[in-house]
Coordinates of C-alpha atoms in Angstrom, one line a residue:
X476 CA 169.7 72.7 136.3
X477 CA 171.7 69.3 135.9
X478 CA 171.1 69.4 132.0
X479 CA 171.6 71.6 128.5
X480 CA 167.8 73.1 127.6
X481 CA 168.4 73.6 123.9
X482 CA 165.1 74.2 122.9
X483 CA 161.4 74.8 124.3
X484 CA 158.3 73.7 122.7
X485 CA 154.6 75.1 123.3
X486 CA 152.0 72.3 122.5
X487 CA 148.7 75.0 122.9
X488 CA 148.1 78.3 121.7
X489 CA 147.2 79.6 125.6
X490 CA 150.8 78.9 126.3
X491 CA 152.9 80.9 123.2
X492 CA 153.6 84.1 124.6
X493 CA 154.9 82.5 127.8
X494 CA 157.1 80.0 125.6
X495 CA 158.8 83.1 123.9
X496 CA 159.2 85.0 127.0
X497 CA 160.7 82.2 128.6
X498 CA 163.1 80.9 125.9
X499 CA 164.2 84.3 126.2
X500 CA 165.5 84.7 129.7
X501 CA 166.6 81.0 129.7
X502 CA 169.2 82.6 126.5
X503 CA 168.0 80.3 124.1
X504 CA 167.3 83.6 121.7
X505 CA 168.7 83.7 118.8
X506 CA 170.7 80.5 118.4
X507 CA 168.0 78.3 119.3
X508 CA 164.7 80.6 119.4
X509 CA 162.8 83.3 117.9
X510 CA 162.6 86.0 121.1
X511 CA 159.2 87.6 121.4
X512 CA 157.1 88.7 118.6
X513 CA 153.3 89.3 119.6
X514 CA 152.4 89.4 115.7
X515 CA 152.7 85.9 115.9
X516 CA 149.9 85.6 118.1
X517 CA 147.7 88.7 117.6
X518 CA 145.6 88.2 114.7
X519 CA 145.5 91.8 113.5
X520 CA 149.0 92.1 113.9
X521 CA 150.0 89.3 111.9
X522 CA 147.9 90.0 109.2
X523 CA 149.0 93.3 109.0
X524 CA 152.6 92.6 109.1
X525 CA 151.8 89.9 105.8
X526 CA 150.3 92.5 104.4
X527 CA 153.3 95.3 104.7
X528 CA 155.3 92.4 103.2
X529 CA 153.6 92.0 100.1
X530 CA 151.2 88.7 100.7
X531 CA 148.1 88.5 100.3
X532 CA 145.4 88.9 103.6
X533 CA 141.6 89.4 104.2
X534 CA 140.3 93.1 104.5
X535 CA 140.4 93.5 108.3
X536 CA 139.4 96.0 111.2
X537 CA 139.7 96.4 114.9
X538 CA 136.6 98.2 115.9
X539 CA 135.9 99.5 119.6
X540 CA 132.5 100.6 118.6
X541 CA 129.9 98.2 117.4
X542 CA 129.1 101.3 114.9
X543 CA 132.5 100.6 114.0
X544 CA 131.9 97.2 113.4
X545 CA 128.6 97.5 111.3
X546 CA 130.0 100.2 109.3
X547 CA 132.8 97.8 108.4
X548 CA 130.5 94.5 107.9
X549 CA 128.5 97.1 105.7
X550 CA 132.1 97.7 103.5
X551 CA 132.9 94.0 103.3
X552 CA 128.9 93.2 101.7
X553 CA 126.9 91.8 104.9
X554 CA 124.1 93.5 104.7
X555 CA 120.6 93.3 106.8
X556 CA 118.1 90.4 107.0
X557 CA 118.9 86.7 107.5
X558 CA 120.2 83.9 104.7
X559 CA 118.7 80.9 104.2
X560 CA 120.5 77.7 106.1
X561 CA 123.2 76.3 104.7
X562 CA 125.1 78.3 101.5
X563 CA 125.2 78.2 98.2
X564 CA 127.7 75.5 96.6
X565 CA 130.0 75.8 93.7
X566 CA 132.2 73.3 92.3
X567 CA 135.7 73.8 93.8
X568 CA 138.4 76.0 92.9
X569 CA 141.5 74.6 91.2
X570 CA 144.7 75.1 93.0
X571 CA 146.6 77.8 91.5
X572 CA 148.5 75.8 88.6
X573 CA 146.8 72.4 89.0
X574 CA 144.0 71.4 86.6
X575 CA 140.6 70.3 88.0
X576 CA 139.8 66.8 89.1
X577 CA 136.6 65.3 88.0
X578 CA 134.7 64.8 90.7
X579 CA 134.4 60.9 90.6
X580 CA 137.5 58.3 90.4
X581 CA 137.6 56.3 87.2
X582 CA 138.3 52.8 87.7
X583 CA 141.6 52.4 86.0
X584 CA 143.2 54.9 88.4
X585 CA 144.2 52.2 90.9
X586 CA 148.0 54.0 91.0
X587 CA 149.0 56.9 92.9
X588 CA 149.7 59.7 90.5
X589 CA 149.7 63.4 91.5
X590 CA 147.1 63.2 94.8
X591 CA 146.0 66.8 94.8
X592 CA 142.4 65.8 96.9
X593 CA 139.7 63.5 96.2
X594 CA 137.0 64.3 99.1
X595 CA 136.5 67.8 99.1
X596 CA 133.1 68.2 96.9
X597 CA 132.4 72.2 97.7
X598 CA 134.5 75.2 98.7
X599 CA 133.6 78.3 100.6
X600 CA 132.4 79.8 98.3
X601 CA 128.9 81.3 98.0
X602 CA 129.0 84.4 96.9
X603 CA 128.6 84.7 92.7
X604 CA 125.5 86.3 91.7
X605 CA 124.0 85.4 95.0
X606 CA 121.6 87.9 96.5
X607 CA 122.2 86.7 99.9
X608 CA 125.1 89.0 100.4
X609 CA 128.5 88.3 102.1
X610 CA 129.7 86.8 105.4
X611 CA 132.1 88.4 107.3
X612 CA 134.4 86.7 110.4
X613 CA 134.0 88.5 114.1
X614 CA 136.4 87.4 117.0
X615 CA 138.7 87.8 119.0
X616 CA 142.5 89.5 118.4
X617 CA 143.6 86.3 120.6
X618 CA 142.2 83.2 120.8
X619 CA 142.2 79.5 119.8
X620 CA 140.2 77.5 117.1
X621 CA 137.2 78.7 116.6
X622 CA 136.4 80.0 120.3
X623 CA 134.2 83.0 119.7
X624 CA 134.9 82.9 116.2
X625 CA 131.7 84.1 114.4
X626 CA 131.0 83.7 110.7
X627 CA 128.2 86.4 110.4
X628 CA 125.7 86.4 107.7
X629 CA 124.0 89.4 108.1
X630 CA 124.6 92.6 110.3
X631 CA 122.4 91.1 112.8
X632 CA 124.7 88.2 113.2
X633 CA 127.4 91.0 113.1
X634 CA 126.0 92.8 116.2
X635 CA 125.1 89.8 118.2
X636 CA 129.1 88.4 117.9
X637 CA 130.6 92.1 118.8
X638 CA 128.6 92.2 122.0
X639 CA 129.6 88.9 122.7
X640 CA 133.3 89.5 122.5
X641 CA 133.4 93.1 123.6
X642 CA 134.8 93.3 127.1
X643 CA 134.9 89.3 127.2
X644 CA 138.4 88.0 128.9
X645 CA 141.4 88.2 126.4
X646 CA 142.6 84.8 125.8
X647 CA 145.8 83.3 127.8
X648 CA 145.9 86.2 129.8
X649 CA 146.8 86.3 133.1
X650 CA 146.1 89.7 134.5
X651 CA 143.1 90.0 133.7
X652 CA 143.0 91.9 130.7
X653 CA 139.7 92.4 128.0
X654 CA 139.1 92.8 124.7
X655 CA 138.7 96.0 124.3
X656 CA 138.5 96.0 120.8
X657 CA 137.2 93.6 118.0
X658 CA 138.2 92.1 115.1
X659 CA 136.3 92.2 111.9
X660 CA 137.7 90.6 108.7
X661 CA 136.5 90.1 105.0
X662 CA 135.6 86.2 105.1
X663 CA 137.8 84.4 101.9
X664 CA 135.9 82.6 99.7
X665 CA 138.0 79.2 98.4
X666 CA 139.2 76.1 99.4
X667 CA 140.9 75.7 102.7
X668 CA 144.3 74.2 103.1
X669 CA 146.2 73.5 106.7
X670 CA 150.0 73.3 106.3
X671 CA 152.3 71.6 109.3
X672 CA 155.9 72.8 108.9
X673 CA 159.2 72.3 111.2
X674 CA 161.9 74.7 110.8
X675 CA 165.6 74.5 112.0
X676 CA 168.0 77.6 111.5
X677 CA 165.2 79.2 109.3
X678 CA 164.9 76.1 106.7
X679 CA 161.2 75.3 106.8
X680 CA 160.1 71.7 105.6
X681 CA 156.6 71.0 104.6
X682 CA 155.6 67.7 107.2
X683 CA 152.5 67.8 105.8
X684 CA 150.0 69.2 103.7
X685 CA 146.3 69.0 104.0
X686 CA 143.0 70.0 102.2
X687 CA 139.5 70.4 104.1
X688 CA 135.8 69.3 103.0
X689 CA 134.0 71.5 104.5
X690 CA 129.9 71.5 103.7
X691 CA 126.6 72.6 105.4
X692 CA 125.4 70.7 107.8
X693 CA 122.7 71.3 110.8
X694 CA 122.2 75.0 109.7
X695 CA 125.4 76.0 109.5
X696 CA 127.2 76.8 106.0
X697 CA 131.0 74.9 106.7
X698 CA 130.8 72.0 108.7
X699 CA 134.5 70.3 108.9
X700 CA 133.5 66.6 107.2
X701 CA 137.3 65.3 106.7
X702 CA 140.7 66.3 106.4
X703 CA 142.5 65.2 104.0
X704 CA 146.1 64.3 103.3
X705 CA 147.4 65.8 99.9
X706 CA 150.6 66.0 98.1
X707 CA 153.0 69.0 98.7
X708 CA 154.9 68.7 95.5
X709 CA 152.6 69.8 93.0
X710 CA 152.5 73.0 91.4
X711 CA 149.1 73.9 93.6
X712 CA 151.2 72.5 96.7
X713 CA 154.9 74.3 95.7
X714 CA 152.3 77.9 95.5
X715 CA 150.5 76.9 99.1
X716 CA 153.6 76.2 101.2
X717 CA 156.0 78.6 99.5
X718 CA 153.3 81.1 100.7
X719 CA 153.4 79.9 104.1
X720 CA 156.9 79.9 104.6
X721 CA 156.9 83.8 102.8
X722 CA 154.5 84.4 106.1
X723 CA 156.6 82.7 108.5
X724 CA 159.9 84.3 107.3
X725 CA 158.0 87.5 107.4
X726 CA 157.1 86.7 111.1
X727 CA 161.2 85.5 111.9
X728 CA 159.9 82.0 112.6
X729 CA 163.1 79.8 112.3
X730 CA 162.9 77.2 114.7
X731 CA 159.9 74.7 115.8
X732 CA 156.4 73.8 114.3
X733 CA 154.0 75.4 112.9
X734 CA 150.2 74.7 112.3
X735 CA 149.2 77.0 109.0
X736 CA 146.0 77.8 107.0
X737 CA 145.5 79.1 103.9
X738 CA 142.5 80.0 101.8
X739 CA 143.2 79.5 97.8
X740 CA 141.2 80.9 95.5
X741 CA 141.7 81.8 91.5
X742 CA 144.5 84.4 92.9
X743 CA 146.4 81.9 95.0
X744 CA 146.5 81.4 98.8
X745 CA 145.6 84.1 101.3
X746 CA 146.6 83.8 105.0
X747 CA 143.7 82.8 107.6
X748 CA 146.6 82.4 110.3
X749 CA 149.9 81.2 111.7
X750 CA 149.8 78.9 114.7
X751 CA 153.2 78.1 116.3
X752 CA 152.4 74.8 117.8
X753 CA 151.4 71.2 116.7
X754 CA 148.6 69.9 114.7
X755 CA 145.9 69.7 117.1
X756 CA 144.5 66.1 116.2
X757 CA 146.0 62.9 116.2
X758 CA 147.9 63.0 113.1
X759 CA 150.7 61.3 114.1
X760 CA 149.8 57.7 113.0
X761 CA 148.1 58.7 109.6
X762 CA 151.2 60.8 108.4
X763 CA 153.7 58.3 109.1
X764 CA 151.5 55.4 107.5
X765 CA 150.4 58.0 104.1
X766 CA 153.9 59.4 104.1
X767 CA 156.7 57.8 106.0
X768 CA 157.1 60.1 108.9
X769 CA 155.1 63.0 111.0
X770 CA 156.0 66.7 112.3
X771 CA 157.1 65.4 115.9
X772 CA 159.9 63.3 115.0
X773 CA 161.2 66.2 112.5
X774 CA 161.0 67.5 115.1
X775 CA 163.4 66.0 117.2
X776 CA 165.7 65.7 113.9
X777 CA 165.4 69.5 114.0
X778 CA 167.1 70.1 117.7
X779 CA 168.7 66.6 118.5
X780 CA 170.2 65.9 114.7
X781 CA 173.3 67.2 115.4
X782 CA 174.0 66.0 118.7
X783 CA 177.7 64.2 118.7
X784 CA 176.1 61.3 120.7
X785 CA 172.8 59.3 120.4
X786 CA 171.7 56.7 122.9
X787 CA 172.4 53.0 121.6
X788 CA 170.2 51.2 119.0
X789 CA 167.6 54.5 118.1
X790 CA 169.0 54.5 114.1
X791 CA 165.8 53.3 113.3
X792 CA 164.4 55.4 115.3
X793 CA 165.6 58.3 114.3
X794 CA 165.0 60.5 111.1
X795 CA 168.0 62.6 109.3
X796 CA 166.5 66.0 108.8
X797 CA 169.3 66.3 106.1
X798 CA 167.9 63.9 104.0
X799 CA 164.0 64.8 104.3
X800 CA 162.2 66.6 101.2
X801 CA 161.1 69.9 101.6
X802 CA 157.7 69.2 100.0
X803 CA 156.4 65.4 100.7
X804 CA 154.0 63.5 98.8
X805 CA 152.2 61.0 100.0
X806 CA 152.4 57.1 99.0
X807 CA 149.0 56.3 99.9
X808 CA 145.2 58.1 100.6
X809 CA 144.6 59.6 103.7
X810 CA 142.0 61.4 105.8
X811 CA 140.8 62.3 109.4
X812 CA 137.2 61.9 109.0
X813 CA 135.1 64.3 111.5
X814 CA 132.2 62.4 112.4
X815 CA 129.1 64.7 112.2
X816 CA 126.5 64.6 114.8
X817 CA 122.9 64.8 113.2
X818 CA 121.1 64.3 116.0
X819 CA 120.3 66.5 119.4
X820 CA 118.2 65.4 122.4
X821 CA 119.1 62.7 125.4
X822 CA 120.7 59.7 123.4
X823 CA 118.6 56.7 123.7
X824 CA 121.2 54.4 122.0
X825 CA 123.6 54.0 119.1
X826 CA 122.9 52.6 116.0
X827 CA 125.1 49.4 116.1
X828 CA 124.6 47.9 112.4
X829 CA 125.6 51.6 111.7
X830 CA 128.8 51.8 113.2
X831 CA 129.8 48.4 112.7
X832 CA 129.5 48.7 108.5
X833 CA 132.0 52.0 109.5
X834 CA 134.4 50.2 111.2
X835 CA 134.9 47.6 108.8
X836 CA 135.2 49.1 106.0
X837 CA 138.7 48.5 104.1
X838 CA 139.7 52.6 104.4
X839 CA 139.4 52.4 108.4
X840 CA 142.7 52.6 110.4
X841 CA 140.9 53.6 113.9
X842 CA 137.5 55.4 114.8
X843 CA 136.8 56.9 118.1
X844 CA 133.4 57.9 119.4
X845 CA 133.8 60.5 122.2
X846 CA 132.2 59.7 125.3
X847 CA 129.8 62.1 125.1
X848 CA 128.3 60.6 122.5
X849 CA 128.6 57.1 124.1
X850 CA 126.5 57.7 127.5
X851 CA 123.2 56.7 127.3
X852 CA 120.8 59.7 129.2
X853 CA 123.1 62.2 128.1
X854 CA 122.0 65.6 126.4
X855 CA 124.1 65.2 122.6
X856 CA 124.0 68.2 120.3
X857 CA 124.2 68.6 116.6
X858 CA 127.4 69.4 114.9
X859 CA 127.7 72.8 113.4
X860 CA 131.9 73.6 114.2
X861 CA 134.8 71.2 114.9
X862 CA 134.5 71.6 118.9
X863 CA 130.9 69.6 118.3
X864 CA 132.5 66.6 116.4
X865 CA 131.1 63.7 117.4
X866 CA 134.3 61.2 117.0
X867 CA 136.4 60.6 114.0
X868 CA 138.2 58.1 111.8
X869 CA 141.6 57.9 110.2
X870 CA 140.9 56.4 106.4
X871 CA 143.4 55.1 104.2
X872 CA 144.3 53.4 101.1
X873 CA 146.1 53.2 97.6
X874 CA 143.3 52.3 95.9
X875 CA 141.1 55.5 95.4
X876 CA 138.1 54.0 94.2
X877 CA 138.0 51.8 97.6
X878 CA 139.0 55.7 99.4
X879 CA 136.6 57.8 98.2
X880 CA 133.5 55.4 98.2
X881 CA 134.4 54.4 101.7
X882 CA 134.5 57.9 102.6
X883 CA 131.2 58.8 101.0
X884 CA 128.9 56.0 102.3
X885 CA 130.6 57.0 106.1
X886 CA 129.2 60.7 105.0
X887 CA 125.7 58.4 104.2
X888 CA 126.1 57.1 107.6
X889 CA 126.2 60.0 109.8
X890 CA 122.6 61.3 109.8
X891 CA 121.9 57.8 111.4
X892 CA 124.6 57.2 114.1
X893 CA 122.5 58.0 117.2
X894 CA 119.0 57.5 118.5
X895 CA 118.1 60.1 120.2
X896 CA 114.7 59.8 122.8
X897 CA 111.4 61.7 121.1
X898 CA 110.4 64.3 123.2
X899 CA 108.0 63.2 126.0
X900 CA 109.2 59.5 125.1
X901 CA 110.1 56.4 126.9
X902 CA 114.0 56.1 125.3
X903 CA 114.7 52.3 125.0
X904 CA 111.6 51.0 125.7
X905 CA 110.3 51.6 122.8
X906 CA 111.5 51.8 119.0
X907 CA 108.6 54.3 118.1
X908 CA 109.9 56.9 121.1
X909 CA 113.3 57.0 119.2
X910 CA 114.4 59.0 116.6
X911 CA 118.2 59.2 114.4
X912 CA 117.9 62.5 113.4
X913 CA 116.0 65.9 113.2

């Protein structure tokens, strides 16, 4: 090879395990990479690993029966019978040493203080005094995002997800092999954070820290509605990412990114999972404008820094992973707005006036509708997970009056995004065939 490979980076989760195995028998491992370590990947295995180490986890089984996997649902609180659509709502939970925000932005708070979130209205959890009983989360050991993830409201639900993933292809596999077994875990009730890291020689640096709204949409409980850029250095943010650097020391991550989520409730974080590769969204452009710089150029900083010799005129270019905080904070309000679909049927047309108000509004960086969603005769769907999305936005701004009720009237405006053709009508033809939403 006419050139030094110093490092190898894995952009998608079906790739990891090879990524590890080759940085190994290229000798990269242990100056430059972390060897093999299938708790990295393996669900079960990580959690359980976090666990022996002291941190907090979900209550989790692998079952092989589905009599395992009921009995254990039974142990977590599902029980029998359906719940109503949608979940119950509770105001959300502080971050562990951070008082409450109120939920609206007074108009004298035109400077950025503290920005611990200002879009998240609910958290996750539905459970207090509720007679509905708990969920509980069926998938895979392997996977990625929410493939064959199930969020199971009832024993039913429970039985219908363990048949689905029993004996189904394990993920990134390449010979063939099944899931023999299945993973049931205690669902975590709180407020759900996503943490982007870059670590050289074992020092982990926060690139970025975000908070989810999640709320019901379309039947289903904990729909992703934005994601939203909040400040590390808090004493909420310090608890969150020291957490998530406890987990990756605990799994030797020293080198490379990471893509983390957390659950916080009254008792602090608890792990969902550790992904060792990028942010999977466009984050880029929003990170560098709300904070001065994103996870891909750290990095860079992170395996080129120290090179003796750097091609001519990149200073500017460059960052100096010396001089970057551990914990950022942001310098302006951010988001990646999921745009949520409302509608199902063949789409007879896009509400123009609609879209228009979104994209000039004074918060909109960029909006993308995906093509799907474009194409006039095509089947579109309702949202009810992040692989359903219909488009999104990146939102920003210093003034978080101007944030926030930009954000909300773009939540207004989703219901009424497409026009979708009434069953047994005549699409564009005529205004009474159509329909935004059902």
């Amino acid at each position: 090879i006419p050139f030094e490979i110093i490092a190898i980076v894995c952009e998608s989760d079906s790739g990891l395990d090879d990524a590890e195995r080759l940085g190994e028998a290229l000798g990269l491992y242990p100056d430059r990479h972390d060897g093999f370590n299938a708790a990295r990947r393996n669900k079960f295995l990580m959690n359980e690993v976090c666990e022996g180490a002291g941190l907090r986890v979900v209550r989790q089984k692998m079952c092989e029966t589905l009599e395992e996997a009921i009995e254990f649902a039974s142990e977590l609180g599902v029980r029998s019978g359906g719940h109503a659509d949608g979940a119950d709502i509770v105001e959300p939970s502080e971050m562990p040493g951070e008082s409450k925000r109120d939920e609206g932005v007074q108009e004298d708070e035109l400077h950025m203080s503290s920005n611990i979130g200002l879009l998240g209205m609910a958290t996750n959890d539905h459970t207090d005094g509720s007679s509905l009983g708990k969920y509980c989360v069926v998938k895979p050991s392997r996977g990625v995002a929410s493939d064959d993830v199930h969020l199971c409201p009832d024993l039913d639900s429970v039985q219908a997800a363990f048949t689905r993933i029993k004996d189904s292809s394990v993920f990134g596999s390449m010979h063939g092999e099944k899931n023999d077994k299945v993973l049931v875990q205690e669902f975590a009730s709180g407020t759900e954070y996503a943490i982007d890291i870059v670590s050289k020689a074992g020092h982990h640096k926060v690139a970025a820290l975000w908070r989810y709204d999640k709320r019901p949409a379309n039947g289903a409980p904990f729909v992703y509605h934005a994601t939203e850029l909040v400040d590390a250095d808090t004493d909420g943010g310090r608890a969150i990412c020291e957490y998530v650097m406890d987990a990756l020391n605990v799994l030797n991550v020293h080198w490379g990114i990471s893509h983390n989520e957390v659950i916080v409730d009254a008792d602090g974080p608890r792990l969902v999972e550790v992904n060792l590769r990028q942010h999977n969204t466009d984050f880029a452009p929003l990170t560098s404008a709300c904070i001065g710089y994103n996870a891909l150029d750290m990095l860079l900083a992170a395996y080129l820094g120290d090179a003796e010799e750097f091609p001519p005129n990149t200073e500017d270019k460059r960052l100096d992973w010396d001089g970057l905080p551990d914990l950022p904070v942001t310098r302006a309000y951010g988001a990646i707005v999921h745009l949520v679909s409302h509608s199902e049927g063949i789409l007879a047309g896009l509400n123009i006036p609609a879209l228009e108000e979104i994209e000039q509004m004074e918060s909109v960086l960029a909006m993308e509708l995906y093509p799907h969603y474009t194409a006039v005769g095509e089947n579109i769907e309702k949202t009810v997970d992040i692989r359903t999305d219909s488009g999104w936005l990146h939102i920003m701004n210093d003034n978080p009056v101007n944030f926030k009720a930009d954000y909300d009237r773009v939540v207004e405006l989703m219901p009424h995004m497409f026009l979708v053709e009434e069953e047994g009508g005549n699409g564009g033809d005529c205004g009474a065939d159509l329909r935004e939403s059902s």
